[in-house]
JSON list of C-alpha atoms in Angstrom, two decimals:
[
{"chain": "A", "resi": 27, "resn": "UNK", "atom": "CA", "xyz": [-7.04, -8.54, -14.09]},
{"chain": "A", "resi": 28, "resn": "UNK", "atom": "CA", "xyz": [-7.41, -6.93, -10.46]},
{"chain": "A", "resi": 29, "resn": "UNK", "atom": "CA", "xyz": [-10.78, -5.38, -11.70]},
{"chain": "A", "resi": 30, "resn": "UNK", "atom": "CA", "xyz": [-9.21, -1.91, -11.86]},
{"chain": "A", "resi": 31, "resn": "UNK", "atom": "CA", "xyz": [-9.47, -1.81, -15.68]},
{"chain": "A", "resi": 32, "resn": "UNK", "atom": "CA", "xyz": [-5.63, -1.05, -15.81]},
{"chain": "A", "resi": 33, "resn": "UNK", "atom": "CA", "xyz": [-3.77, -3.27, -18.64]},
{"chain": "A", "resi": 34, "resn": "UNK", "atom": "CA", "xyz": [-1.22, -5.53, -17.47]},
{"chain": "A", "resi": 35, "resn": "UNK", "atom": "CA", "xyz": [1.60, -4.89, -18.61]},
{"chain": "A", "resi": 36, "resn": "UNK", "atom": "CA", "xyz": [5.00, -6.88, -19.43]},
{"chain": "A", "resi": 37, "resn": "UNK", "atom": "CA", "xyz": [8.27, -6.30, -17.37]},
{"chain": "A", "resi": 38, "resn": "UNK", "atom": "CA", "xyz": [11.50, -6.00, -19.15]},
{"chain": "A", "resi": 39, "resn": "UNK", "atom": "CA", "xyz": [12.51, -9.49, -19.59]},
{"chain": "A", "resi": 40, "resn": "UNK", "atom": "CA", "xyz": [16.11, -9.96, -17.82]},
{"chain": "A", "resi": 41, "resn": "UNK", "atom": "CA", "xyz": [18.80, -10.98, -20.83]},
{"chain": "A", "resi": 42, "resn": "UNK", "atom": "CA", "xyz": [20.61, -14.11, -20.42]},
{"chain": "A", "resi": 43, "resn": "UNK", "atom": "CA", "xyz": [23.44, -12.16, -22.19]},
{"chain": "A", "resi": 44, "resn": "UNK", "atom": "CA", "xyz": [24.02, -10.11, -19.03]},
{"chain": "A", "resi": 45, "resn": "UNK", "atom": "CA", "xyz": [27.88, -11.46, -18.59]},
{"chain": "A", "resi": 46, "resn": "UNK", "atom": "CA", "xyz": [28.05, -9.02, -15.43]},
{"chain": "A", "resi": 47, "resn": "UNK", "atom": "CA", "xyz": [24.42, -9.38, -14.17]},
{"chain": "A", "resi": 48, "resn": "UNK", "atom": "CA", "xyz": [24.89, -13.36, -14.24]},
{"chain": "A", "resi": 49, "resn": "UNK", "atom": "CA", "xyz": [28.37, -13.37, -12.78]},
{"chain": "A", "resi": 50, "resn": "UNK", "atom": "CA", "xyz": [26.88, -11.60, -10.01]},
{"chain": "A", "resi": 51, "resn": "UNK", "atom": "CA", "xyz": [24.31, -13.77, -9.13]},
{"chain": "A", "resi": 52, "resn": "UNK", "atom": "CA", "xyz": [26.50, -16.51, -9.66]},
{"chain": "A", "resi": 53, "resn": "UNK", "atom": "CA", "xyz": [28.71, -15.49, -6.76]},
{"chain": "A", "resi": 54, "resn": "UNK", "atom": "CA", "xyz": [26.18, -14.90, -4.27]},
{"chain": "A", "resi": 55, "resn": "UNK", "atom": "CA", "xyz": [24.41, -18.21, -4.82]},
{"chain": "A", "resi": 56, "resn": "UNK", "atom": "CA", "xyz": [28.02, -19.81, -5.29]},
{"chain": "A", "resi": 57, "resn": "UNK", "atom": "CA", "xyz": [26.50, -21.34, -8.11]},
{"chain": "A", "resi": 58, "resn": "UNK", "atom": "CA", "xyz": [28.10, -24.25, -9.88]},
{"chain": "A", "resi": 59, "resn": "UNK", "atom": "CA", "xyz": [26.43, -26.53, -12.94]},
{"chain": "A", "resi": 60, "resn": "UNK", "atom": "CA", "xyz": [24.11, -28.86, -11.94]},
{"chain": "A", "resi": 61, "resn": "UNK", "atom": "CA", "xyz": [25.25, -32.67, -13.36]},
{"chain": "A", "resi": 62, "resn": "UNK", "atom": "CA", "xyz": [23.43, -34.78, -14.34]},
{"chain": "A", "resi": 63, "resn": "UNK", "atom": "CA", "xyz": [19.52, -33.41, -13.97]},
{"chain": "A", "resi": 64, "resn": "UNK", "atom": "CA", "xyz": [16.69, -35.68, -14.66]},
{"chain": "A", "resi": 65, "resn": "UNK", "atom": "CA", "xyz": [14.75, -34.53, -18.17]},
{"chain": "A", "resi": 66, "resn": "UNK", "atom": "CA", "xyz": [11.58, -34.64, -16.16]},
{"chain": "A", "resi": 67, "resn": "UNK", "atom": "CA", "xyz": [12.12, -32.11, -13.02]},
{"chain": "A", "resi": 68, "resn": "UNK", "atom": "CA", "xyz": [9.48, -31.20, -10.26]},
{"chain": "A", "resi": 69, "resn": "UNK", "atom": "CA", "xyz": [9.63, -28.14, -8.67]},
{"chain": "A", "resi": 70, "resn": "UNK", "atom": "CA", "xyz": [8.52, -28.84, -5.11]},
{"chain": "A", "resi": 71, "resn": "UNK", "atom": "CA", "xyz": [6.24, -26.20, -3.16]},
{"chain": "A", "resi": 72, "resn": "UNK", "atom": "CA", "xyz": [6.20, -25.63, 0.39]},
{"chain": "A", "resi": 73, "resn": "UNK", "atom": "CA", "xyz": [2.89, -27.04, 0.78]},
{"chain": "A", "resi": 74, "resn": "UNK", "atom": "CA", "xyz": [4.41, -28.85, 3.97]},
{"chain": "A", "resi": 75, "resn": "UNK", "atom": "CA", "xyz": [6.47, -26.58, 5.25]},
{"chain": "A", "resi": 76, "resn": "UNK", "atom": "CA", "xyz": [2.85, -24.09, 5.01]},
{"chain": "A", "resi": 77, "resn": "UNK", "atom": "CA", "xyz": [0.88, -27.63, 6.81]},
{"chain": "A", "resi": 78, "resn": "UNK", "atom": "CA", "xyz": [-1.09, -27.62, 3.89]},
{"chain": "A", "resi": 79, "resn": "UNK", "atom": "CA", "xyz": [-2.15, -30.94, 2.78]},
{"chain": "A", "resi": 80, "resn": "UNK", "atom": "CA", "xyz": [-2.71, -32.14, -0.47]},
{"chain": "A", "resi": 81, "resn": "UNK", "atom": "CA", "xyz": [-2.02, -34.58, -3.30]},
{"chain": "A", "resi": 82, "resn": "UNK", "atom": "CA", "xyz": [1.47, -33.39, -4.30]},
{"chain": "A", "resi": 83, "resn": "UNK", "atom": "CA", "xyz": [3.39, -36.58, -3.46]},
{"chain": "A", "resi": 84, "resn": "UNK", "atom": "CA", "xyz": [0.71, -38.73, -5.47]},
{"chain": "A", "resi": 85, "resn": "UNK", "atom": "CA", "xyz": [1.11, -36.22, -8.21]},
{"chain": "A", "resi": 86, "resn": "UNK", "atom": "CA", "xyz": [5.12, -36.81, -8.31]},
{"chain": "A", "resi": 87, "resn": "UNK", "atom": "CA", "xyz": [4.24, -40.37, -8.44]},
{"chain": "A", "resi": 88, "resn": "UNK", "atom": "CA", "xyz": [2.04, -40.53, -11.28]},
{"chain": "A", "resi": 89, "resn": "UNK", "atom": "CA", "xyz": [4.65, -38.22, -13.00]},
{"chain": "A", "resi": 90, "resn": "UNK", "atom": "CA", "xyz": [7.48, -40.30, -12.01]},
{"chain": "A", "resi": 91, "resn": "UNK", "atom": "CA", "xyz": [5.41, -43.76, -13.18]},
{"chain": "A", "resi": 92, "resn": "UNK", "atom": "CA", "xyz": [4.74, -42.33, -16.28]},
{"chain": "A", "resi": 93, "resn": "UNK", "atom": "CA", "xyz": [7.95, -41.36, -17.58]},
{"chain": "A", "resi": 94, "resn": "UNK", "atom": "CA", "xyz": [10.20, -43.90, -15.31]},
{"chain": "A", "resi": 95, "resn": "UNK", "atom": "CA", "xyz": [12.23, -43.66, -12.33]},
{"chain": "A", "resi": 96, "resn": "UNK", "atom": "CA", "xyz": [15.63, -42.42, -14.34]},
{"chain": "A", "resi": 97, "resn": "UNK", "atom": "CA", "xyz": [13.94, -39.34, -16.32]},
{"chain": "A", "resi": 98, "resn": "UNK", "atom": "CA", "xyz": [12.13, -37.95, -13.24]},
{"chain": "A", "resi": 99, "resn": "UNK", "atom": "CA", "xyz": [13.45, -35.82, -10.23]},
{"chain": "A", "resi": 100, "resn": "UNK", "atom": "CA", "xyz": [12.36, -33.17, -7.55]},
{"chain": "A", "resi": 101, "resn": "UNK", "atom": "CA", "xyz": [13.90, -29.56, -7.13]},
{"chain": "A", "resi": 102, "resn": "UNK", "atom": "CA", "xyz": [13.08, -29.53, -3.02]},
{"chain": "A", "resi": 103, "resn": "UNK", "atom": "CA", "xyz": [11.43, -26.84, -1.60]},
{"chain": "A", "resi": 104, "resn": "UNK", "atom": "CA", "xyz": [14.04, -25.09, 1.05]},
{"chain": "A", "resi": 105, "resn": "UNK", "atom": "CA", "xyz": [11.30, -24.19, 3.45]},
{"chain": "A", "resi": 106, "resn": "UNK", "atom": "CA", "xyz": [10.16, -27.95, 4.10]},
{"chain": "A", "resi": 107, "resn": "UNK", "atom": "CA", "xyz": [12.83, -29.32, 5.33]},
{"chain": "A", "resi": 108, "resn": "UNK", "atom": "CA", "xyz": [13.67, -32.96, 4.93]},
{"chain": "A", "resi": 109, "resn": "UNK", "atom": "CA", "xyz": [13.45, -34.02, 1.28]},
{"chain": "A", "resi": 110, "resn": "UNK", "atom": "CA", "xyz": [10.61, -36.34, 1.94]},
{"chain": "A", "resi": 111, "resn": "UNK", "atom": "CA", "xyz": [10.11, -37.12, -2.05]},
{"chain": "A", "resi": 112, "resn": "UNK", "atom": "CA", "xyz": [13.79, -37.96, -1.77]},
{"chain": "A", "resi": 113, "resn": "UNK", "atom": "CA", "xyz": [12.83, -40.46, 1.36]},
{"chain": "A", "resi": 114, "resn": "UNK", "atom": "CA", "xyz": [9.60, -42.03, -0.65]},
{"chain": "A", "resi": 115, "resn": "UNK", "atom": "CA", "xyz": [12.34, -43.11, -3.82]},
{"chain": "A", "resi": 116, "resn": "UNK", "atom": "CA", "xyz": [10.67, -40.75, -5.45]},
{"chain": "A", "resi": 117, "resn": "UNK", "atom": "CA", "xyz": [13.37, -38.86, -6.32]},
{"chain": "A", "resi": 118, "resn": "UNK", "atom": "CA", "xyz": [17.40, -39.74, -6.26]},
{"chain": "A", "resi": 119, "resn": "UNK", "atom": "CA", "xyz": [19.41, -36.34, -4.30]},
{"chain": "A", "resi": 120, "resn": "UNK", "atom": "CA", "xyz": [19.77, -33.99, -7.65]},
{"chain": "A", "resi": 121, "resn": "UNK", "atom": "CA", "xyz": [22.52, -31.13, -7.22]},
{"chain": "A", "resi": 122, "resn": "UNK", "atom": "CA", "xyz": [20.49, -28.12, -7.71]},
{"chain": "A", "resi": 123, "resn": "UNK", "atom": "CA", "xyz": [19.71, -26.06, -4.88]},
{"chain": "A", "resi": 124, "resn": "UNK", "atom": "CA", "xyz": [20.25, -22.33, -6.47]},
{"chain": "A", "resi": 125, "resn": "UNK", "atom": "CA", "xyz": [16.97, -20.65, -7.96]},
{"chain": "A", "resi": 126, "resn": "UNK", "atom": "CA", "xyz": [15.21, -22.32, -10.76]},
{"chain": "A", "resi": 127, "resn": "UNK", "atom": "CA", "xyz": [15.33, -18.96, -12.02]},
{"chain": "A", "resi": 128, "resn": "UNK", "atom": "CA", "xyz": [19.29, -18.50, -11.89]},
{"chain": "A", "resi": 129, "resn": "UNK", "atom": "CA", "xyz": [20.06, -21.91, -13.05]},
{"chain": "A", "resi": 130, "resn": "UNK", "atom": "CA", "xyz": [18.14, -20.92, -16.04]},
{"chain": "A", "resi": 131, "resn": "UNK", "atom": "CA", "xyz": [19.85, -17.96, -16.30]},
{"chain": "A", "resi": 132, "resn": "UNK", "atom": "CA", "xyz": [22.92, -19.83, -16.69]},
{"chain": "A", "resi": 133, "resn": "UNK", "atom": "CA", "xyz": [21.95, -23.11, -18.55]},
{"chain": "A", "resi": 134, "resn": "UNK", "atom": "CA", "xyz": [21.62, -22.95, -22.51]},
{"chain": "A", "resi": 135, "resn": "UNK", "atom": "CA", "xyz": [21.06, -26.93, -22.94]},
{"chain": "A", "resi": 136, "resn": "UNK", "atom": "CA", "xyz": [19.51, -29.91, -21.72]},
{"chain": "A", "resi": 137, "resn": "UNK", "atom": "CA", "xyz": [16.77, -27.72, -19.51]},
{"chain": "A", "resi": 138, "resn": "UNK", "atom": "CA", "xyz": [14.28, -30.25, -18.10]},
{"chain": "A", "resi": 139, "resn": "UNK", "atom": "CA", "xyz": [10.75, -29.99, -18.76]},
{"chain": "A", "resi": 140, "resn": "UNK", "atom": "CA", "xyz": [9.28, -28.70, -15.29]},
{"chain": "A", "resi": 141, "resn": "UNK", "atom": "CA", "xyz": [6.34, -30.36, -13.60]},
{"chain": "A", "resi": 142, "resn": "UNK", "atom": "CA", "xyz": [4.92, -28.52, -10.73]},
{"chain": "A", "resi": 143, "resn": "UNK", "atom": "CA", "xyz": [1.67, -27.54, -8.96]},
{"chain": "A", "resi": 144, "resn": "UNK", "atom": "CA", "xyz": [2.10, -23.48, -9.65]},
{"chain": "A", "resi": 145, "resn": "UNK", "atom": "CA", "xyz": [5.41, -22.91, -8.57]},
{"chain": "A", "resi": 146, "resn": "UNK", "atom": "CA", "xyz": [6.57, -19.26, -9.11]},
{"chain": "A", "resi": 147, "resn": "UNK", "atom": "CA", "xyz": [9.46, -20.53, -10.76]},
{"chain": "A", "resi": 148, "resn": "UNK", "atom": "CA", "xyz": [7.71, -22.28, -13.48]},
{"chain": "A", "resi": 149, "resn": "UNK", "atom": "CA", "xyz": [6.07, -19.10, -14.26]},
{"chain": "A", "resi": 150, "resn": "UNK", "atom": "CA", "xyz": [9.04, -16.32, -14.12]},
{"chain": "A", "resi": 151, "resn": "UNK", "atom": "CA", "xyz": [11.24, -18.56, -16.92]},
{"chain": "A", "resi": 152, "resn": "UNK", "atom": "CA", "xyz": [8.82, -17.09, -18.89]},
{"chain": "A", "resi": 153, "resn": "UNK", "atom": "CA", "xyz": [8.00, -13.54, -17.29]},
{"chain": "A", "resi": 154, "resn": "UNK", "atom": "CA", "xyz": [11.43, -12.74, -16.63]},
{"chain": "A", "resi": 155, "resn": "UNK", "atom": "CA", "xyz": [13.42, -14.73, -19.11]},
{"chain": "A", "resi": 156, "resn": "UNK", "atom": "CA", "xyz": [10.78, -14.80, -22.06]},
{"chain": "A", "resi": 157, "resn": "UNK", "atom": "CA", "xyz": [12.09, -18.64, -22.35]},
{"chain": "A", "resi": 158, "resn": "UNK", "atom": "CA", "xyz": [9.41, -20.99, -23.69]},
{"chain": "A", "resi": 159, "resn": "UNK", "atom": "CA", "xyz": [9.99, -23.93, -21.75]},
{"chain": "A", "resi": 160, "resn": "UNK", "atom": "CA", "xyz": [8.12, -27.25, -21.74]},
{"chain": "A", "resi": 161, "resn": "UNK", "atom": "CA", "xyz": [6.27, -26.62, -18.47]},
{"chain": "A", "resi": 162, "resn": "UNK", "atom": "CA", "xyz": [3.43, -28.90, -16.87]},
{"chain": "A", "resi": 163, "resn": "UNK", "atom": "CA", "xyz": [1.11, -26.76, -14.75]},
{"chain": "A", "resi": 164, "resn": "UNK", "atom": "CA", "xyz": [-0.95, -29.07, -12.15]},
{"chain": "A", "resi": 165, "resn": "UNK", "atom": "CA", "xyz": [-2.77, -27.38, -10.05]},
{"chain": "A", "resi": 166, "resn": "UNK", "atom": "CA", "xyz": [-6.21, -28.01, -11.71]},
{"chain": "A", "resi": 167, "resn": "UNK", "atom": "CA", "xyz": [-5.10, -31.57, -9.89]},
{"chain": "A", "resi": 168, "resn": "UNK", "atom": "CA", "xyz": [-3.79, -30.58, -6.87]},
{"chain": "A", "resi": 169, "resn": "UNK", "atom": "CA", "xyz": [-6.37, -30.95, -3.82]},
{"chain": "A", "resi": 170, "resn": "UNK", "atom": "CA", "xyz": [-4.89, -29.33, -0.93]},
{"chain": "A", "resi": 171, "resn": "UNK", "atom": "CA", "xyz": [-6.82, -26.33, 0.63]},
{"chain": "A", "resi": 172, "resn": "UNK", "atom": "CA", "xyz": [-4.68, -23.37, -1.34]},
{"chain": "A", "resi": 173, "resn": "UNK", "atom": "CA", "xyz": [-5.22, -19.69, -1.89]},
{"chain": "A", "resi": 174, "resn": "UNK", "atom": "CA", "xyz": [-5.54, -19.87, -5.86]},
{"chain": "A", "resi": 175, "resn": "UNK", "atom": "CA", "xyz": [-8.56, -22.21, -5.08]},
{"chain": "A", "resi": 176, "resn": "UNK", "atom": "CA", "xyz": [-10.27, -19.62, -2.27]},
{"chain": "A", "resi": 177, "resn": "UNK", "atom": "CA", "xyz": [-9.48, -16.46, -4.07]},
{"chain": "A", "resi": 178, "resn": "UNK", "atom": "CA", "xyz": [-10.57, -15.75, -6.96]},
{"chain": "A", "resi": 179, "resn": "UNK", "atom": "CA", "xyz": [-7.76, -13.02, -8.11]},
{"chain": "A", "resi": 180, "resn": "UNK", "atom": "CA", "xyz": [-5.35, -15.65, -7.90]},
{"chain": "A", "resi": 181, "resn": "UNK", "atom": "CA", "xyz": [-7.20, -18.15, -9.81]},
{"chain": "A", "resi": 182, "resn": "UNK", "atom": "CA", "xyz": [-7.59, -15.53, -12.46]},
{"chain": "A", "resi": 183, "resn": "UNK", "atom": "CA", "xyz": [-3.92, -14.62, -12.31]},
{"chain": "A", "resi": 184, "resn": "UNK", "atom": "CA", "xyz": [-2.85, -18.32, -13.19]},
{"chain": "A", "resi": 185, "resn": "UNK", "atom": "CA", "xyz": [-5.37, -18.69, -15.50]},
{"chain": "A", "resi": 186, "resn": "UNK", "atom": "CA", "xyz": [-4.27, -15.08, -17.28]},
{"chain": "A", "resi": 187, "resn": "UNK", "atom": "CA", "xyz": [-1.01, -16.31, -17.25]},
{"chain": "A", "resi": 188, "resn": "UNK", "atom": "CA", "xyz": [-1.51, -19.38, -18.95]},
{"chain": "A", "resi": 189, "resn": "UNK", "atom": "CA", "xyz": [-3.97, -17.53, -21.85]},
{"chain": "A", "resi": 190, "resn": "UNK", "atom": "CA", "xyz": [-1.86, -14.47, -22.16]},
{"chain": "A", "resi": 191, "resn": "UNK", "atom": "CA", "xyz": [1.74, -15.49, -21.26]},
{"chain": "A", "resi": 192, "resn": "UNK", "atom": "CA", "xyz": [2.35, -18.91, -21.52]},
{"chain": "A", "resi": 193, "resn": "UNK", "atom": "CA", "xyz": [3.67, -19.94, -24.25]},
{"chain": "A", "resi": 194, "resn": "UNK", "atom": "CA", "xyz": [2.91, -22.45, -26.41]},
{"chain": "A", "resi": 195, "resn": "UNK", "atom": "CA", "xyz": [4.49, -25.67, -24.42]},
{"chain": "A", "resi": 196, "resn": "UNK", "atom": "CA", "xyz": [2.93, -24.57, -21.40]},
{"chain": "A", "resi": 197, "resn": "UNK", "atom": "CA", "xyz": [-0.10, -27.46, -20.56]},
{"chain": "A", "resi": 198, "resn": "UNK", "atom": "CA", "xyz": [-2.51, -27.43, -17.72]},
{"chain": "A", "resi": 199, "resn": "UNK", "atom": "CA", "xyz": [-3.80, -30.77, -17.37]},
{"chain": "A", "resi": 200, "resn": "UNK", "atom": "CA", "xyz": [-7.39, -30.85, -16.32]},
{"chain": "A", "resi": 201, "resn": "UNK", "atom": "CA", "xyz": [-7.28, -35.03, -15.42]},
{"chain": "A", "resi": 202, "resn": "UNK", "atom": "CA", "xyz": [-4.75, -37.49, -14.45]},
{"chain": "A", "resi": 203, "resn": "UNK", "atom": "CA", "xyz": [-4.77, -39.33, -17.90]},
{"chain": "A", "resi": 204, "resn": "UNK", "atom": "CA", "xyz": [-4.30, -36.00, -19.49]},
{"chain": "A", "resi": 205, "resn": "UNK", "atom": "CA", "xyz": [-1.08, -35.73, -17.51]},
{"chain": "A", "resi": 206, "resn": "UNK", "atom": "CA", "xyz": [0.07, -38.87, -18.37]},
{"chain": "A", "resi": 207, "resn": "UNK", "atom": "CA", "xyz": [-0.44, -38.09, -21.81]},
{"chain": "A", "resi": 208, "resn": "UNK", "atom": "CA", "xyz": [1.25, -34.96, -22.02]},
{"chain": "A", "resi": 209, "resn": "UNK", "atom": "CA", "xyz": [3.92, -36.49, -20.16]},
{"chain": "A", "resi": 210, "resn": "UNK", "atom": "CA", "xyz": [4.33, -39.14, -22.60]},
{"chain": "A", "resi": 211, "resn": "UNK", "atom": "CA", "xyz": [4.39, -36.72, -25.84]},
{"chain": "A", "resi": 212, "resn": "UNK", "atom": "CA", "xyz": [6.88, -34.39, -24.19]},
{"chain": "A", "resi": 213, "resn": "UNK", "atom": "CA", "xyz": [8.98, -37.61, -23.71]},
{"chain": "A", "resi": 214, "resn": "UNK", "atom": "CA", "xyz": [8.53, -38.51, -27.26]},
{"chain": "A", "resi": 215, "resn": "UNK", "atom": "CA", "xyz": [6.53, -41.75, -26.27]},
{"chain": "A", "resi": 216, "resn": "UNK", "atom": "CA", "xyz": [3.30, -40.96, -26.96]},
{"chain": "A", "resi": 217, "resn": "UNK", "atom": "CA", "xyz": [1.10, -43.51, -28.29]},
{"chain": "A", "resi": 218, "resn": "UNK", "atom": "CA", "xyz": [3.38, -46.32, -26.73]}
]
């Protein structure tokens, strides 16, 4: 992939059977259950906290339109501050402000599909966990100024992820009525 000819290869996934590894983690994030998550969650970037501007609001919108106002939430991004999705009623306050990554380490059911531009967390559920998550990937939408669209390494690293690694409920939506579609079958109302 970095034009070296060298393989890449797969890390050793972390196992969610780690009593002593979780425990750990658990008491330096003082993590407790979430309650009550959304089954539709967006994990926010820090596209503002970075002044990068682009269409992620509008994208957590659509999302939110699509599958209603009660099955949709946002994970905020703890770089940008105020929870402006939260201040658009885009969002109602969820309690869940550990790593995506720990609180999957932790949860067994009722794990929300994830909807997100390219958030690093959507990705290591599966490169560290090996979990194969419903996961929405939007960043063929997205139009802010980003790296992944000026460099072409990390264009091909999301786009080797998603041929190699993803697995097979990972979608990358190339249009807006794509996402709504895929949003609607992972909902189990497609076709209504």
């Amino acid at each position: 992939m970095r034009g070296d000819r060298i393989p890449n290869l797969s890390l050793p996934k972390l196992s969610r059977e780690d009593d002593e590894l979780r425990e750990a983690l658990n008491f330096v994030f003082q993590y407790r259950p979430p309650r009550d998550l959304p089954p539709f969650l967006f994990l926010e970037q820090s596209f503002r906290a970075e002044n990068i501007r682009g269409n992620d609001l509008e994208l957590m919108a659509l999302c939110q339109r699509t599958v209603g106002p009660g099955n949709f939430g946002v994970k905020p991004h703890p770089r940008n501050g105020e929870n402006l999705p939260q201040s658009l009623g885009l969002t109602r306050k969820l309690d869940l402000s550990v790593p995506w990554e720990l609180f999957l380490l932790n949860q067994r059911e009722s794990i929300p599909t994830v909807v997100t531009v390219c958030s690093n967390g959507a990705l290591s559920g599966r490169l560290c966990l090996g979990l194969d998550l419903p996961t929405v990937m939007l960043y063929k939408l997205y139009t802010g100024k980003v790296l992944w669209k000026e460099d072409p390494v990390l264009l091909r690293y999301l786009e080797t992820f998603r041929r190699q690694f993803a697995g097979e409920r990972t979608y990358v939506p190339q249009t807006p009525f794509e996402l709504e579609s895929v949003l609607k079958y992972l909902g189990g109302q497609y076709g209504d």
